Amino acid sequence: MAKKQFKTESKKLLDMMINSIYTHKEIFLRELISNASDAIDKLYFKSLTDDSVTLSRDDYEIRITADKDSRILTVEDNGIGMTKDELENNLGTIAKSGSFDFKKDDSEKVDEIDVIGQFGVGFYSAFMVADNIKVETKAFGSDEAFIWESSGVDGYTVKPFEKDRAGTRIVLHIKEDTEDEKYSEFLEVYKIRSLIKKYSDYIHYPIRMLTESQKLKEGTESEYETVTEDETLNSMTPIWKKPQSEVSDEDYASYYKSKFSDYDAPLKVIRQKTEGSADYTALLFIPSHAPYDFYSREYEKGLQLYSSGVMIMEKCKDLLPDYFSFVKGLVDSSDLSLNISREMLQHDRQLKIIAKALEKKISSELKKMLKTDREKYEKFFDAFGTTLKWGIYSDFGMHKDSLQDLILFKSSFEQKYTTLEEYVSRMTESQSKIYYATGESIEKIALLPQVESVLARGYEVLYLTEDIDEFAVQILRSYQEKEFINVTAENLDLTTDEEKEKLKAANDENKELLEMMKESIGDSVNKVQFTVSLKNHAVCLSTEGALSVGMEKVLNSMPGAEDQHIKAQTVMEINLDHPIVSKLKELYASDQEKLKNYSKILYSQAQLVSGLTPQNPSEIADLICDLMV
Ligand code: ADP
C-alpha cells in the first residue's frame, strides 16, 4: 500500500519533532493523555443527550502500559474514537487550531520552544521519543476500526483493523537510547508516575496502570512477594480545587497553556472562591496577547462551566460581558445541575449572580494591575484595549462608569499612555476641557495645525488613533465634569475677548468675500470663516456639531455605508494673521475668477493638513501649475 504524504506544514513540524533537541521531550505524555481526556469528554457530553451511549461516568478511564523488552508504551482511552476521515484529517495535517506562521526565513535561529508551542505541540510531540507510532481507533457508533501508522516524515498508512470497543489506543515504539538521551526511562513505572503527577494530575478521569511492587508476605516478617496492582496514577483533583498554597504560578501557567492552547503564560491569573448567595470557584486567566482570531467574527467568548468538578459546558457565553471577552477560564459551582440545558442556563438566576460577581472581580483586578504594575497593564491594554473602548461605546454607554478608568490614550504629555484621571490631574487652572485629536498615528496627529495651537497654549491633547476612540469619547461626553472636545471643533473657543472682537469684525467686513469662496468650493464645506487660533498654517478644517471629519471617515468606510453618505458639517478656517488674507482681499477687488481658483487650492490644502485626500486631485494639480507658469 502506497504511503500517504503529510501536508507540508505537518512535515516541517514532524521533522522538527523527530530531530528535536527540545529539552522537555517528556511533555509528549501530557499531550497524549490530554487528547485521551478530551476524547472521553466528547463521549461524555454525547451521553448527556444521547441514550445510545451506555457508559456511565465511572466507566471512563485512560490506561497506560509499558513493556521494556519490546520498548512499547501505550496510552489507551475509551472515548469517542476517530472515523477514517478523522484519522486522515486530524493526524495527516496539523491541527487546524493555532496560527502557522512559521518563521521560515529565520531558520538559523528558530526559537524551538516558541514554534513547538505555537502548534499546540499535540500528537506530533510523540515523535520526539518514538520512532514508530500506531494509532488504533474505533469511532463511537461505527462498526469499523482503523489503524494509522507512521515512522516519520516519509508518510503514513491507514488500514482497517479489528477493535471491539470505541476509543483509541496509541502505540509508541520508544527510540533506542543514545549517549545524550535515555529514552528507556519513559518505559519505567517510576518515571511515568512522576510525569503524570507533574503534568496530568488534574485530569478528571482515572489514569490507570498495572504496576508491580514488593510487599511483605502476609503472616511473615521478612518474606516479600511481587504484587500486581491496578494503580490510579492521578489524584483527579482539579487544579482549582487544590489549596492555593499547593499550586505554583508555573502550575497555573502550564494548566492554562495546555487547556487554552496558548504558547505564552497568562498575564494574570485570577482565582475567586465564594460562598453565600452563589457558591462557586472561578479560575480566570488574562492572556498576554490576543488570540489570532480575537478580532474576527470567529472568536467566541465564554468560560468553561463545571458542576462540582464535571464539565457541563465548554463555552458559557453568559458568564462574560463582551468587553471582557478576552478572559479565559472556568467556573465550577455546586449549585448548577449536571444536566442543565443551554436554554435553561440562559435564565438561570444563579448564573446571572455569578456573572455579575465575575465582572466586578475582573474589573477590580484590572484596576489593581493598572495601579501596581503599569508596564504589565500597558501590555494588556495594547492587546485588549480596543475591546474595552468598544465596551464604553456599546449599549448606549451603559457600562461607561465601570470602564472609563480602565482606558488609556496616548497623549502629548511625553507621548505616553495616560489615564483620564491622570490627564485631568495635569489640567491647568485656565483649562476647562479635555482636548483630543484624531488621526492615523500620533506622529500625524501631532502635525495637525489645530493641535499645534492647543499645545502652544500649554494644554495637553489626547491622541486618538483607533476608529473606535472618538465614538467612545463622545459617548463619555465628559470625565470628572470636564467635557471632551475635538481640537478641530469650530466652537473650540481658545480665544480671548479681544481676539473674538477682532474676528467678528473681520468676518463681518469680508462677508461677501467669504461667501464667494464658499460658493467656489461647493457643497463640501458649510462655510468659510477667519480664525485666530492657527499658528503657521494658512488654512484648516474644523467641524460644527457632533460629527467630526474623523468620524465621517470611519462611518463611511463601514460595510453598508455606500448609499447613506454621512457628512460632517465642515468649516474652512483661514488664518487671519496670515499674508494670504490680504492677497484674497486684493483678488476680491480685482480678479474674482482667480479668487475662485485660489479658494479651491486653499481648500485642498486644508484637506491635506487634516489628513484627507482632495476629491479632485487633477483639477487642483492643474490650478497649481497655472499659478507657477
Ligand atoms: P490538538 O489536540 O491540539 O487539536 P493534536 O495533534 O494533539 O492537536 O490532535 C489532533 C486531533 O486528533 C485532535 O484535535 C483530535 O480531534 C484527534 N485526536 C487526537 N488524539 C485523539 C484520541 N485519543 N481520541 C480521539 N481523537 C483524537
XYZ file of C-alpha atoms and ligand atoms in Angstrom:
656
model
C 0.000 0.000 0.000
C 1.358 3.403 -1.013
C 2.252 5.719 1.797
C 0.261 8.927 2.106
C 2.147 12.151 2.480
C 1.801 14.578 5.332
C 0.742 18.129 4.479
C 3.680 20.492 4.119
C 3.441 22.293 7.442
C 2.947 18.999 9.199
C 6.066 17.669 7.596
C 8.141 20.545 8.868
C 6.809 20.189 12.342
C 7.287 16.463 12.237
C 10.840 16.864 11.112
C 11.424 19.185 13.989
C 9.865 16.802 16.475
C 11.913 13.874 15.244
C 15.164 15.780 15.404
C 14.178 17.749 18.400
C 16.704 18.961 20.882
C 13.743 20.209 22.846
C 14.611 19.821 26.469
C 11.150 18.833 27.529
C 10.639 15.745 25.435
C 8.713 14.338 28.351
C 5.718 16.548 27.574
C 4.664 14.060 24.902
C 2.900 12.033 27.600
C 0.941 15.023 28.793
C -0.160 15.702 25.216
C -1.340 12.157 24.594
C -3.161 11.999 27.911
C -4.787 15.313 27.303
C -6.008 14.132 23.877
C -7.366 10.997 25.521
C -9.138 13.029 28.157
C -10.646 15.321 25.500
C -11.876 12.277 23.586
C -13.577 10.966 26.729
C -15.062 14.398 27.415
C -16.580 14.325 23.953
C -18.216 10.947 24.502
C -19.331 12.028 27.947
C -21.012 15.133 26.520
C -22.708 12.986 23.973
C -24.031 10.725 26.706
C -25.854 13.659 28.267
C -28.186 13.859 25.296
C -27.768 10.512 23.538
C -29.122 7.309 25.066
C -27.058 5.106 22.795
C -24.029 5.816 24.986
C -24.316 3.184 27.652
C -21.147 4.003 29.555
C -21.597 5.701 32.882
C -19.195 8.233 34.293
C -17.255 5.714 36.319
C -16.564 3.538 33.293
C -14.264 6.050 31.640
C -10.558 5.596 32.029
C -7.184 6.190 30.434
C -4.926 3.193 30.581
C -1.158 3.033 30.237
C 1.056 0.032 29.593
C 4.825 -0.130 29.292
C 6.930 -3.050 28.183
C 10.673 -2.638 28.466
C 11.575 -5.657 26.363
C 9.621 -4.689 23.292
C 10.101 -0.945 24.070
C 6.348 -0.413 23.639
C 4.449 2.262 25.538
C 0.679 2.528 25.030
C -1.903 5.099 26.008
C -5.486 3.973 25.611
C -8.819 5.670 26.147
C -12.442 4.612 25.818
C -13.508 7.964 24.436
C -15.162 8.958 21.189
C -12.532 7.487 18.822
C -11.951 8.579 15.233
C -13.505 7.658 11.903
C -11.249 7.000 8.930
C -11.746 10.570 7.714
C -10.986 11.991 11.110
C -7.817 9.953 11.293
C -6.682 11.384 7.975
C -7.693 14.938 8.776
C -6.535 15.068 12.358
C -3.287 13.201 12.123
C -2.356 13.770 8.476
C -2.420 17.530 8.877
C -1.545 19.803 11.674
C -4.483 20.597 13.888
C -6.358 23.482 12.392
C -6.123 25.392 15.603
C -3.441 27.987 16.128
C -1.530 30.149 13.694
C 1.057 28.545 11.489
C 3.297 31.469 10.901
C 6.460 29.509 10.700
C 9.471 31.729 10.973
C 10.695 30.292 7.704
C 13.275 32.883 6.732
C 14.816 32.816 10.111
C 15.600 29.142 10.155
C 19.045 29.767 11.625
C 17.649 30.647 14.963
C 14.218 29.118 15.021
C 13.054 29.510 18.534
C 12.196 25.922 19.064
C 10.095 26.253 22.145
C 8.087 29.010 20.605
C 7.386 27.087 17.431
C 6.526 23.920 19.243
C 4.279 25.975 21.450
C 2.586 27.657 18.528
C 1.432 24.375 17.146
C -0.060 23.350 20.425
C 2.515 20.540 20.400
C -0.109 17.858 20.316
C 0.067 14.385 18.971
C 3.191 15.026 16.905
C 5.288 15.517 20.009
C 5.252 11.730 20.401
C 7.789 11.611 17.559
C 10.302 13.175 19.930
C 10.520 9.867 21.778
C 9.144 7.253 19.377
C 10.436 6.015 16.026
C 7.186 4.305 15.108
C 3.655 5.209 16.117
C 0.431 3.289 15.617
C -2.999 4.703 16.331
C -5.703 2.064 16.654
C -9.105 3.638 16.798
C -12.807 2.999 16.502
C -15.280 5.855 16.385
C -18.272 5.677 18.676
C -21.290 4.380 16.764
C -19.236 2.949 13.905
C -18.722 -0.730 13.001
C -15.300 -0.181 11.501
C -11.979 0.319 13.208
C -8.723 1.565 11.636
C -5.047 1.628 12.302
C -2.854 4.574 11.364
C 0.869 4.003 11.291
C 3.883 6.166 10.684
C 7.605 6.066 11.214
C 8.116 9.718 10.459
C 8.378 12.083 7.568
C 8.003 9.558 4.735
C 4.288 9.458 5.399
C 1.683 7.256 6.972
C -0.710 4.441 6.191
C -4.294 3.856 7.254
C -5.695 0.302 7.195
C -8.767 -1.483 8.522
C -8.323 -3.004 11.965
C -10.159 -5.173 14.487
C -11.189 -3.490 17.708
C -14.222 -4.266 19.839
C -14.995 -1.098 21.776
C -14.951 2.563 20.796
C -11.873 4.572 21.702
C -8.255 4.993 20.746
C -5.017 3.259 21.597
C -1.740 4.977 20.821
C 1.151 2.518 20.491
C 4.632 4.040 20.664
C 7.829 2.226 19.853
C 10.285 4.112 22.041
C 13.588 5.163 20.428
C 16.835 3.442 21.313
C 18.938 5.211 23.925
C 21.685 7.500 22.750
C 24.599 8.994 24.603
C 22.604 12.088 25.459
C 19.142 10.671 25.813
C 17.929 7.822 27.955
C 14.654 7.187 26.175
C 14.266 3.915 28.105
C 13.269 5.972 31.114
C 9.891 6.562 29.544
C 9.215 2.842 29.948
C 9.864 2.907 33.693
C 6.894 2.995 36.037
C 8.506 5.481 38.423
C 9.110 7.920 35.565
C 5.608 7.569 34.166
C 4.158 8.010 37.645
C 6.135 11.192 38.222
C 5.312 12.655 34.809
C 1.624 12.108 35.409
C 1.841 13.741 38.820
C 3.671 16.639 37.268
C 1.543 17.318 34.208
C -1.723 15.419 34.343
C -2.706 15.137 37.958
C -5.884 17.186 37.470
C -7.220 15.103 34.568
C -10.762 14.174 35.599
C -10.641 10.575 34.514
C -8.536 7.957 36.217
C -5.223 7.236 34.514
C -4.553 3.626 35.413
C -1.657 1.258 35.028
C -0.916 -2.228 36.258
C 2.128 -1.851 38.471
C 4.227 -4.321 40.379
C 5.619 -3.784 43.820
C 7.309 -5.812 46.514
C 5.048 -6.328 49.507
C 5.581 -8.121 52.745
C 4.042 -11.559 52.513
C 1.087 -11.930 54.850
C 1.945 -13.775 58.029
C 5.690 -13.316 57.590
C 8.107 -10.690 58.777
C 10.795 -10.758 56.169
C 9.401 -12.550 53.126
C 8.452 -10.376 50.198
C 6.270 -11.141 47.226
C 5.595 -9.340 43.980
C 2.129 -7.880 43.975
C 0.431 -6.556 40.851
C -1.875 -3.688 41.454
C -4.175 -1.622 39.293
C -2.854 1.757 40.323
C -4.536 5.085 39.623
C -1.711 7.483 38.910
C -3.504 10.822 39.073
C -5.295 12.389 42.023
C -8.009 13.780 39.736
C -8.312 16.841 41.942
C -8.870 19.747 39.616
C -6.255 22.450 39.931
C -8.829 24.973 41.130
C -9.878 22.697 43.959
C -6.415 22.339 45.362
C -5.456 24.629 48.228
C -3.976 27.784 46.766
C -0.750 27.190 48.692
C -0.166 23.942 46.805
C -0.386 25.447 43.346
C 2.521 27.419 41.967
C 2.426 30.100 39.278
C 4.040 27.579 36.990
C 1.285 25.052 37.629
C -1.318 27.611 36.683
C 0.647 28.641 33.626
C 1.088 25.108 32.376
C -2.572 24.321 33.046
C -3.579 27.430 31.136
C -1.296 26.692 28.208
C -2.483 23.158 27.766
C -6.180 23.834 28.313
C -6.498 27.048 26.378
C -3.980 26.349 23.616
C -1.702 29.284 24.202
C 2.054 29.225 23.868
C 2.542 32.028 26.372
C 1.889 32.074 30.073
C -1.093 34.215 31.060
C -0.515 37.822 32.029
C -2.659 37.392 35.099
C -4.324 34.568 36.981
C -7.457 35.387 38.946
C -8.825 32.886 41.386
C -12.025 33.513 43.233
C -13.856 31.343 45.678
C -17.109 32.474 47.167
C -19.753 31.100 49.385
C -23.042 32.741 50.082
C -25.584 33.842 47.529
C -23.651 31.910 44.902
C -21.342 29.097 45.736
C -18.574 28.841 43.189
C -14.898 28.773 42.401
C -13.608 30.671 39.404
C -10.210 30.348 37.819
C -9.688 33.069 35.254
C -6.791 33.957 33.010
C -5.961 37.141 31.187
C -3.876 36.117 28.166
C -0.689 38.026 27.487
C -1.578 38.523 23.836
C -4.715 38.479 21.723
C -5.501 35.100 20.156
C -5.007 35.168 16.398
C -8.738 35.207 15.727
C -9.644 37.581 18.551
C -10.685 40.473 16.358
C -12.562 38.271 13.888
C -16.121 37.042 13.837
C -14.980 33.501 14.507
C -13.837 34.311 18.018
C -16.232 33.055 20.664
C -16.073 34.360 24.183
C -17.006 32.223 27.144
C -15.874 30.351 30.206
C -15.949 26.644 30.842
C -18.696 25.696 33.199
C -18.315 22.890 35.718
C -20.746 21.437 38.147
C -18.807 20.026 41.095
C -15.724 19.244 39.061
C -17.510 17.874 35.995
C -17.551 19.976 32.883
C -21.076 20.730 31.697
C -20.375 23.347 29.071
C -17.247 24.258 27.133
C -18.067 27.881 26.397
C -20.647 29.540 28.521
C -21.100 32.948 26.889
C -23.411 34.324 29.525
C -20.666 34.401 32.107
C -18.715 37.211 30.435
C -19.699 40.621 29.147
C -18.454 41.364 25.607
C -15.931 43.890 26.853
C -14.206 41.176 28.876
C -14.429 38.623 26.074
C -10.652 38.103 26.229
C -10.859 36.407 29.620
C -10.340 32.637 29.563
C -11.025 30.188 32.305
C -13.693 28.321 34.153
C -16.324 28.445 36.806
C -17.170 25.493 39.000
C -20.344 25.659 41.016
C -22.122 23.049 43.059
C -25.350 24.986 42.620
C -25.706 24.046 38.983
C -27.311 20.814 37.955
C -25.338 18.384 35.831
C -27.996 18.072 33.200
C -28.934 21.675 32.826
C -29.633 22.558 29.207
C -28.313 25.572 27.350
C -31.722 27.225 27.189
C -32.320 26.775 30.874
C -28.909 28.201 31.651
C -29.747 31.462 29.955
C -32.439 32.089 32.503
C -30.615 30.686 35.452
C -30.617 33.126 38.334
C -27.570 31.562 39.865
C -25.617 32.034 36.673
C -26.577 35.699 36.494
C -25.356 36.281 40.024
C -22.068 34.576 39.205
C -21.639 36.598 36.003
C -22.180 39.847 37.875
C -19.683 38.912 40.558
C -17.086 37.858 37.980
C -17.433 41.112 36.121
C -16.764 43.042 39.314
C -13.808 40.871 40.142
C -12.202 41.206 36.703
C -12.706 44.929 36.758
C -11.169 45.341 40.189
C -8.216 43.107 39.321
C -7.538 45.183 36.216
C -7.695 48.383 38.224
C -5.284 46.896 40.695
C -2.902 45.965 37.897
C -3.123 49.485 36.493
C -2.171 50.925 39.874
C 0.531 48.482 40.868
C 2.087 47.271 37.626
C 1.781 49.894 34.939
C 4.050 48.151 32.466
C 2.021 44.977 32.607
C -1.202 46.913 32.295
C 0.007 48.714 29.203
C 0.913 45.384 27.676
C -2.571 44.184 28.490
C -4.042 47.354 27.037
C -2.074 47.017 23.810
C -3.647 43.598 23.362
C -7.195 44.212 24.529
C -7.732 47.957 24.960
C -9.840 48.190 21.811
C -12.349 45.805 23.353
C -12.667 47.970 26.455
C -13.236 51.056 24.318
C -15.924 49.233 22.374
C -17.417 48.348 25.736
C -17.757 52.033 26.565
C -19.437 52.767 23.264
C -21.753 49.745 23.157
C -25.209 49.533 24.737
C -25.544 53.307 24.519
C -22.816 53.881 27.055
C -24.391 51.755 29.771
C -21.069 50.483 31.071
C -19.076 53.665 30.798
C -18.844 54.299 34.508
C -17.185 50.996 35.207
C -14.882 51.141 32.189
C -13.768 54.758 31.931
C -10.967 54.295 34.438
C -9.616 51.285 32.589
C -8.917 53.003 29.302
C -5.714 54.655 28.207
C -4.927 57.072 25.430
C -1.622 58.269 24.133
C -1.236 61.962 24.727
C 1.003 64.916 24.015
C 2.325 64.575 27.567
C 5.582 62.718 26.914
C 3.812 60.916 24.029
C 2.915 58.191 26.511
C -0.241 56.413 27.626
C -2.336 58.319 30.089
C -5.495 57.541 32.018
C -8.254 60.136 32.019
C -7.692 60.663 35.710
C -4.033 61.489 35.102
C -4.953 63.868 32.280
C -7.390 65.755 34.474
C -4.892 65.946 37.301
C -2.469 67.737 34.966
C -5.028 70.270 33.719
C -4.110 73.886 34.378
C -6.466 76.328 36.020
C -7.355 78.073 32.800
C -8.186 74.779 31.074
C -11.816 73.743 31.233
C -11.983 70.967 28.659
C -10.258 67.724 27.725
C -8.741 68.206 24.273
C -8.355 65.379 21.833
C -7.366 64.987 18.203
C -7.791 62.061 15.851
C -5.616 60.634 13.117
C -3.848 57.550 11.856
C -0.806 57.832 14.077
C 0.426 60.009 16.894
C 3.086 61.435 14.576
C 0.452 62.578 12.107
C -1.831 63.950 14.785
C 0.975 65.967 16.324
C 1.330 67.798 12.990
C -2.294 68.920 12.788
C -2.440 72.740 12.777
C -5.086 72.823 15.496
C -3.020 70.538 17.714
C -0.121 72.929 17.367
C -2.240 75.792 18.521
C -3.734 73.972 21.522
C -0.264 72.832 22.558
C 1.024 76.365 22.135
C -1.406 77.415 24.835
C 0.130 74.873 27.157
C -2.743 72.390 27.092
C -2.399 68.640 26.774
C -4.001 66.807 23.836
C -5.141 63.177 23.763
C -4.082 61.433 20.579
C -6.859 59.161 19.336
C -5.609 56.741 16.714
C -8.178 53.969 16.606
C -11.504 54.084 14.776
C -13.454 53.435 17.945
C -11.737 56.128 20.017
C -13.732 59.184 19.134
C -17.011 57.287 19.380
C -16.089 56.147 22.875
C -15.081 59.650 23.895
C -18.310 61.102 22.549
C -20.391 58.603 24.488
C -18.436 59.507 27.614
C -19.060 63.204 26.890
C -17.173 64.247 29.985
C -14.858 62.927 32.637
C -14.985 64.384 36.152
C -17.256 67.047 34.696
C -14.684 68.109 32.145
C -16.090 67.902 28.658
C -14.212 66.265 25.832
C -13.654 68.421 22.803
C -12.075 67.707 19.438
C -9.382 70.275 18.626
C -10.989 70.619 15.207
C -14.355 71.634 16.672
C -15.447 75.054 15.455
C -16.529 76.031 18.964
C -13.150 75.184 20.449
C -13.029 78.665 21.879
C -9.459 79.254 22.888
C -9.684 82.903 22.039
C -9.680 85.933 24.299
C -12.455 88.519 24.222
C -10.240 90.891 22.354
C -9.427 88.305 19.731
C -13.097 87.445 19.441
C -13.970 91.017 18.630
C -11.252 91.255 16.043
C -12.506 88.045 14.477
C -16.095 89.094 14.380
C -15.181 92.381 12.732
C -13.095 90.619 10.102
C -15.812 88.052 9.373
C -18.461 90.746 9.076
C -16.373 93.075 6.932
C -15.474 90.330 4.480
C -18.798 88.568 4.375
C -19.126 88.661 0.588
C -15.558 87.562 0.052
C -16.039 84.569 2.356
C -19.345 83.657 0.723
C -17.799 83.791 -2.708
C -15.043 81.464 -1.529
C -17.611 79.024 -0.132
C -19.558 79.097 -3.408
C -16.480 78.267 -5.436
C -15.560 75.336 -3.224
C -19.095 73.964 -3.384
C -21.061 71.746 -1.035
C -18.021 70.143 0.546
C -17.876 72.957 3.083
C -20.668 74.562 5.034
C -18.942 77.864 5.430
C -15.655 79.697 5.182
C -14.511 81.961 8.006
C -11.469 83.502 9.639
C -9.751 82.129 12.710
C -7.109 83.385 15.091
C -6.147 80.016 16.534
C -3.769 78.858 13.831
C -0.078 79.358 14.349
C 1.639 78.952 10.977
C -0.750 77.306 8.568
C -2.884 79.404 6.236
C -5.983 77.234 6.460
C -7.505 74.291 8.287
C -10.779 72.401 8.502
C -12.995 72.349 11.539
C -16.437 70.923 12.118
C -19.703 72.118 13.550
C -21.864 69.681 15.507
C -21.056 66.272 16.971
C -19.788 64.548 13.865
C -16.113 65.159 13.177
C -14.241 64.618 9.930
C -12.552 61.580 11.500
C -15.885 60.026 12.420
C -17.225 60.780 8.967
C -14.335 58.801 7.524
C -14.938 55.814 9.854
C -18.691 55.717 9.322
C -18.379 55.883 5.557
C -15.859 53.071 5.489
C -18.174 50.703 7.334
C -19.809 47.943 5.317
C -23.235 49.017 4.051
C -22.427 52.729 4.278
C -22.116 53.171 0.487
C -25.575 54.562 -0.114
C -26.121 56.628 3.015
C -23.391 59.149 2.611
C -22.685 60.608 6.025
C -21.196 64.100 6.111
C -19.649 66.163 8.820
C -20.532 69.870 8.859
C -17.217 71.186 7.647
C -15.912 74.736 8.034
C -12.829 76.023 6.267
C -10.978 78.422 8.527
C -8.463 80.967 7.258
C -5.690 82.217 9.488
C -6.454 85.904 9.961
C -2.796 86.686 10.661
C -1.537 85.023 7.508
C -0.363 87.112 4.489
C -2.804 85.125 2.309
C -5.628 87.270 3.749
C -4.536 90.490 2.086
C -3.967 88.588 -1.146
C -7.540 87.273 -1.020
C -8.929 90.739 -0.362
C -6.944 92.123 -3.250
C -8.247 89.446 -5.617
C -11.811 90.012 -4.472
C -11.438 93.598 -5.620
C -9.516 92.946 -8.839
C -9.817 89.376 -10.132
C -12.673 87.265 -8.820
C -12.002 84.389 -11.243
C -8.591 83.973 -9.709
C -10.101 84.226 -6.220
C -12.306 81.246 -7.026
C -9.312 79.168 -8.092
C -7.371 80.218 -5.016
C -10.295 79.114 -2.884
C -10.208 75.645 -4.388
C -6.480 75.359 -3.874
C -6.751 76.536 -0.281
C -9.493 74.019 0.394
C -7.367 71.176 -0.909
C -4.527 72.381 1.335
C -6.879 72.324 4.297
C -7.845 68.770 3.435
C -4.230 67.701 3.142
C -3.213 69.076 6.523
C -6.220 67.338 8.083
C -5.065 64.002 6.705
C -7.730 63.838 3.985
C -7.325 63.331 0.257
C -8.684 66.053 -2.039
C -11.571 64.668 -4.150
C -10.336 66.275 -7.364
C -6.551 65.968 -7.373
C -6.076 66.560 -11.116
C -8.042 69.807 -11.123
C -6.000 71.021 -8.154
C -2.750 69.980 -9.821
C -3.698 71.979 -12.930
C -4.619 75.039 -10.896
C -1.303 74.963 -9.071
C 0.536 74.603 -12.348
C -1.301 77.643 -13.749
C -0.014 79.617 -10.803
C 3.524 78.549 -11.492
C 3.741 79.462 -15.177
P -4.876 19.248 19.256
O -5.163 18.291 20.373
O -4.118 20.463 19.679
O -6.080 19.571 18.419
P -3.328 17.047 18.248
O -2.291 16.999 17.183
O -2.915 16.607 19.600
O -3.856 18.515 18.260
O -4.555 16.186 17.805
C -5.199 16.434 16.619
C -6.615 15.926 16.673
O -6.640 14.489 16.608
C -7.387 16.257 17.912
O -7.942 17.541 17.847
C -8.461 15.163 17.935
O -9.540 15.524 17.095
C -7.741 13.988 17.322
N -7.261 13.076 18.373
C -6.016 13.017 18.892
N -5.946 12.059 19.847
C -7.185 11.520 19.941
C -7.773 10.484 20.747
N -7.071 9.824 21.677
N -9.086 10.190 20.528
C -9.806 10.841 19.591
N -9.315 11.831 18.820
C -8.024 12.164 18.988
